[in-house]
Short mmCIF file of C-alpha atoms in Angstrom, two decimals:
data_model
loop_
_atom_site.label_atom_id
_atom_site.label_comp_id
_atom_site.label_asym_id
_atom_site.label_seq_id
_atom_site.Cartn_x
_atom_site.Cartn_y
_atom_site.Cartn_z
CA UNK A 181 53.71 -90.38 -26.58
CA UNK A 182 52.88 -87.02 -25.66
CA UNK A 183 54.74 -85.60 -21.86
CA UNK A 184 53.19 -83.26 -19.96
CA UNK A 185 54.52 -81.06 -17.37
CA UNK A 186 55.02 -82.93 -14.44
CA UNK A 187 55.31 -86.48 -16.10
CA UNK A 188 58.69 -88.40 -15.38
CA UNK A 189 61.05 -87.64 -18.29
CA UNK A 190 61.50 -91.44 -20.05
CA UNK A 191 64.76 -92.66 -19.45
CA UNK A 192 66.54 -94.33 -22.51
CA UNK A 193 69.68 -95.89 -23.52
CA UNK A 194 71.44 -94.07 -26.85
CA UNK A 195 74.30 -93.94 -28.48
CA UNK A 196 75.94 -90.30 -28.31
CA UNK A 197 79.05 -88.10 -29.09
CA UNK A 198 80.81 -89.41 -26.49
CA UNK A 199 79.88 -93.15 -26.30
CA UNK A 200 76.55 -94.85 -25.23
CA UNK A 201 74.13 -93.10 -22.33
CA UNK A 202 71.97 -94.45 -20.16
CA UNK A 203 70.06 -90.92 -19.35
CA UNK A 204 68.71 -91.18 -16.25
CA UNK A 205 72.27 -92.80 -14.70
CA UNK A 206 74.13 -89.95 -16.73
CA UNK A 207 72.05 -86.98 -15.36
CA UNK A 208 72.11 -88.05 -11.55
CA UNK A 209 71.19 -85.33 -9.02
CA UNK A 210 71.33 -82.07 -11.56
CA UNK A 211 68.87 -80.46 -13.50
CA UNK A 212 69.07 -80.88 -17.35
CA UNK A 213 68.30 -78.96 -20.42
CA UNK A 214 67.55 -81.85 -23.14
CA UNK A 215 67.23 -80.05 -26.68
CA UNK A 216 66.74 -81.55 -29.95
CA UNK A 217 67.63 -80.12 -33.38
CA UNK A 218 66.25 -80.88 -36.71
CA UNK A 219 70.26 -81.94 -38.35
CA UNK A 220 73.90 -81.73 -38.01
CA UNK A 221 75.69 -79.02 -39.97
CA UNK A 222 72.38 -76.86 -39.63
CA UNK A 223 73.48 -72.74 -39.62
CA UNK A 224 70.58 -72.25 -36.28
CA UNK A 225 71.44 -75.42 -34.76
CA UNK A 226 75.35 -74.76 -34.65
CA UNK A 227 74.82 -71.03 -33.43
CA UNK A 228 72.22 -72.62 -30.58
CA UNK A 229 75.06 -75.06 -29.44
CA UNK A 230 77.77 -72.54 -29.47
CA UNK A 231 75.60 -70.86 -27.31
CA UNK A 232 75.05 -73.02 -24.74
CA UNK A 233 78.54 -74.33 -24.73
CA UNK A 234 79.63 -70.74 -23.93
CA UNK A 235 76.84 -71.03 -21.35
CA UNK A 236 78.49 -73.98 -18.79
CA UNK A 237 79.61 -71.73 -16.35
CA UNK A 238 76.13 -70.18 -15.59
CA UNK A 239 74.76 -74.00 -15.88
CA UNK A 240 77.22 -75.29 -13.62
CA UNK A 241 76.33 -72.92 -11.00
CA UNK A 242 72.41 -73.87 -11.23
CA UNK A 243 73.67 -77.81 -11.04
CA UNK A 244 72.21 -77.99 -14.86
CA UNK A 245 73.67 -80.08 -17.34
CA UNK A 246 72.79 -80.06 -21.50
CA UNK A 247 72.26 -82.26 -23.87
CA UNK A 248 71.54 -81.82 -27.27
CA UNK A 249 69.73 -84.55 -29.84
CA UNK A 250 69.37 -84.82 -33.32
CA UNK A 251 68.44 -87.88 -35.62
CA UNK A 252 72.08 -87.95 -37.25
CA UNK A 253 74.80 -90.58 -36.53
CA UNK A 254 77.62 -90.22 -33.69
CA UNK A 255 80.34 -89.80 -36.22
CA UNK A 256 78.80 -87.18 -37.88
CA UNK A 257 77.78 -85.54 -34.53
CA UNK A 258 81.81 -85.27 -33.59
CA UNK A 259 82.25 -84.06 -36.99
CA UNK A 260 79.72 -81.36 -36.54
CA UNK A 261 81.00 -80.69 -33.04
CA UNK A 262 84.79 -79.33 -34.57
CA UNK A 263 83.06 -77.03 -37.07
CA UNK A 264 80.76 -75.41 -34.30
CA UNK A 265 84.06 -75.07 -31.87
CA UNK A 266 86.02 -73.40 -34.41
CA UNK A 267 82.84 -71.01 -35.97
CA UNK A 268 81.76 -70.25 -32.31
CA UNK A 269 85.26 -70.25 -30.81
CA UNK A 270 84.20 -71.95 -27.71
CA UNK A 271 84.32 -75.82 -26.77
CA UNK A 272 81.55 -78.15 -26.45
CA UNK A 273 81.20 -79.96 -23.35
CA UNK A 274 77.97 -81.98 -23.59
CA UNK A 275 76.90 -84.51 -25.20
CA UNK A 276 74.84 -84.83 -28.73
CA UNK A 277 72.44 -87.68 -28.84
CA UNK A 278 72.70 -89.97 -31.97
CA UNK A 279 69.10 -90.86 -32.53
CA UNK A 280 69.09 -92.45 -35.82
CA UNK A 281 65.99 -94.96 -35.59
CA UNK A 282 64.46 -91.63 -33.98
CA UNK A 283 63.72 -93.50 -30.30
CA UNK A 284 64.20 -91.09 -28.21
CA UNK A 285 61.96 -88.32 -30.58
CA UNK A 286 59.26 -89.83 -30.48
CA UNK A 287 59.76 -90.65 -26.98
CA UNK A 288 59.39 -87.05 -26.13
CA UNK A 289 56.88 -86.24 -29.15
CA UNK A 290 59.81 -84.42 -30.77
CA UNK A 291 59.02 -85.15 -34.68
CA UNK A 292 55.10 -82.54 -35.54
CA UNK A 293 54.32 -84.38 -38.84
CA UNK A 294 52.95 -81.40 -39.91
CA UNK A 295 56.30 -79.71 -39.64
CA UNK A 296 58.08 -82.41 -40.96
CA UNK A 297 58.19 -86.16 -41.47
CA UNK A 298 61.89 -87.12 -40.41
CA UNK A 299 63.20 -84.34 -38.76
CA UNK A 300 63.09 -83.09 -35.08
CA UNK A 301 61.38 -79.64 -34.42
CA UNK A 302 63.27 -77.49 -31.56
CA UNK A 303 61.93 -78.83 -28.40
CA UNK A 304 63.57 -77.95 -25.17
CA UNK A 305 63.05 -80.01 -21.65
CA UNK A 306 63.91 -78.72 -18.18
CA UNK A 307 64.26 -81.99 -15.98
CA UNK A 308 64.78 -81.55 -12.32
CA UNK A 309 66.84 -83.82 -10.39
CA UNK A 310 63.80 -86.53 -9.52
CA UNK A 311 63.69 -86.58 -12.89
CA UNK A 312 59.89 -84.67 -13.52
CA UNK A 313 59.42 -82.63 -16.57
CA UNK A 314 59.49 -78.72 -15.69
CA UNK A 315 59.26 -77.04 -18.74
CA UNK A 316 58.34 -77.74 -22.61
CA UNK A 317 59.10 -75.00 -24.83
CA UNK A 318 58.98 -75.59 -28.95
CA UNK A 319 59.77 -73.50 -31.25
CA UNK A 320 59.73 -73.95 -35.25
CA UNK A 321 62.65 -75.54 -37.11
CA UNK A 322 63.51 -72.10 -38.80
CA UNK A 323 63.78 -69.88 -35.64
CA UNK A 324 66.11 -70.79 -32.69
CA UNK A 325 66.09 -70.37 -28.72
CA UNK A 326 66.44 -67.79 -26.42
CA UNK A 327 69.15 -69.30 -24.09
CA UNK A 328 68.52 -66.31 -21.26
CA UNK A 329 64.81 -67.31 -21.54
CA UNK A 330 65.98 -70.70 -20.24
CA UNK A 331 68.39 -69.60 -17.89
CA UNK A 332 65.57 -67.53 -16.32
CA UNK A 333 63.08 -70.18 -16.20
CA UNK A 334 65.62 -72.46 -14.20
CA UNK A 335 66.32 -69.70 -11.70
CA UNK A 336 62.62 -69.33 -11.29
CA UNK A 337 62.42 -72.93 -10.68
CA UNK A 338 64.99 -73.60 -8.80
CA UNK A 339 63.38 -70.33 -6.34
CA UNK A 340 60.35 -71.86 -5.85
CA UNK A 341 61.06 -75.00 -5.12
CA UNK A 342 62.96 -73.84 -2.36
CA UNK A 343 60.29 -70.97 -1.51
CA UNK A 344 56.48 -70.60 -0.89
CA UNK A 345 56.15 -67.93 -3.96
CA UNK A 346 55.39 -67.52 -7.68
CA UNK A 347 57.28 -65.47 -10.11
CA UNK A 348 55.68 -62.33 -12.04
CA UNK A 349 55.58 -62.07 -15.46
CA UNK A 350 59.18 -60.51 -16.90
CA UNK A 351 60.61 -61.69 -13.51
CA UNK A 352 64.49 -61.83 -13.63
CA UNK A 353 66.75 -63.18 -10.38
CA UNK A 354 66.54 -60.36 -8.00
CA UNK A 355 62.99 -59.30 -8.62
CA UNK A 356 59.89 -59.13 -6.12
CA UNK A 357 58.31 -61.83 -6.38
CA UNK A 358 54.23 -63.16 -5.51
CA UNK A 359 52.60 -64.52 -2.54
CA UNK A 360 50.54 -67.56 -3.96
CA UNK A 361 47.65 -67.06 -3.12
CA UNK A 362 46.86 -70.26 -0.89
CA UNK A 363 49.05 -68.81 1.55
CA UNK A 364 46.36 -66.77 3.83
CA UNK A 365 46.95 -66.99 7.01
CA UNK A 366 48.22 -63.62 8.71
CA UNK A 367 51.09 -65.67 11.47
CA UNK A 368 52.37 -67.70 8.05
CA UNK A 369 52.48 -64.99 6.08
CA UNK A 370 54.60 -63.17 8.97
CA UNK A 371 56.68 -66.44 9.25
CA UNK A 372 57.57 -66.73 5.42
CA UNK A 373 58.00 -63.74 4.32
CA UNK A 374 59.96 -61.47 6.88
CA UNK A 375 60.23 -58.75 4.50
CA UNK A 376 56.75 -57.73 4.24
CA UNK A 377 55.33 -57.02 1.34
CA UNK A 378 52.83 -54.67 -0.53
CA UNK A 379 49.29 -54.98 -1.95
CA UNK A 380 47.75 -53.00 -4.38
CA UNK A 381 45.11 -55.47 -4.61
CA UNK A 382 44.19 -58.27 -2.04
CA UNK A 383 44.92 -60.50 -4.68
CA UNK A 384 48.22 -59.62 -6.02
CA UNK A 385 50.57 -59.35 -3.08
CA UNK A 386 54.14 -58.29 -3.65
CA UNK A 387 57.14 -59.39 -1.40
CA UNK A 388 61.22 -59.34 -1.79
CA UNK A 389 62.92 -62.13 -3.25
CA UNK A 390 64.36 -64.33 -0.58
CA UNK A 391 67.62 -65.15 -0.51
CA UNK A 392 68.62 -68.10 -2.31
#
């Protein structure tokens, strides 16, 4: 199965770290960041979840929660959990899925042959709370994630959902940001964005971030 932006993520039943998970029930109303990783007791994989352990806080303010996968049993998933708390020096508080007969990889297209037969290559999912696929990032099994990237991309998001505008390239929280251009009429444009804005070119049209 191959998703595509905008597809509903599948939901699936699994056993976990912390007990069976139904994924839809568990993520509810938030956003979620569902990343898989090739094994347990991998040197990337343990620095990637130490890093979004240490990350809650800035998820919990976006409503986002994580959840990590990899192909290897629960048991060894706790075990792997206590050496990345104590090597990271942080605590992890999300859930690993156990995905031993691989359902839920090949749900999401997470196993490239070509990369390898058995194991998961570093796919990333941002899932919005009706449950539609946002984002797809992968990377290669030797190279891990940029965790601001992903932080950025949810802020971006999250803005315009909420907002009639489009993010420039680089764009960080706080930044101008675009007037799409389907939005051409003069009394709208006055309406939505109360700021102004500048034009260097009629198509690239330049206004203040609203407030969030």
């Amino acid at each position: 199965m191959t998703l595509r932006l905008g597809d509903t993520a599948p939901d699936f039943e699994q056993e976990s770290s912390i007990g069976k998970i139904r994924f839809h029930e568990w993520a509810g109303d938030s956003w979620v960041v569902l990343f898989s990783h090739p094994a347990d007791f991998t040197p990337v994989c343990t620095t990637e979840l130490g890093l979004t352990a240490k990350l809650k806080p800035e998820f919990d303010k976006r409503n986002v929660k994580a959840i990590a996968l990899s192909v290897d049993p629960a048991d060894k998933h706790r075990d792997w959990i206590k050496d990345i708390e104590e090597t990271q020096q942080t605590v992890v508080g999300f859930p690993i899925i156990a995905d031993a007969d691989k359902t839920v990889s090949n749900l999401y297209d997470m196993i490239h042959p070509e990369a390898s037969a058995t194991a998961t290559v570093r796919s990333l999912f941002i899932i919005d709370p009706a449950k539609k696929v946002r984002l797809i990032i992968t990377y290669p099994m030797s190279t891990g994630r940029n965790f601001d990237e992903v932080l950025r991309v949810i802020d971006a998001l999250q803005l315009t959902d909420g907002y009639t505008v489009a993010t420039p390239g680089n764009w960080k929280d706080g930044d101008d940001v675009i007037i799409p251009l389907t939005v051409q009429d003069p009394a709208v444009i006055e309406q939505k964005y109360p700021k102004g804005y500048t034009s260097p070119r009629p198509y690239l049209r330049l206004t203040p971030q609203p407030n969030k």
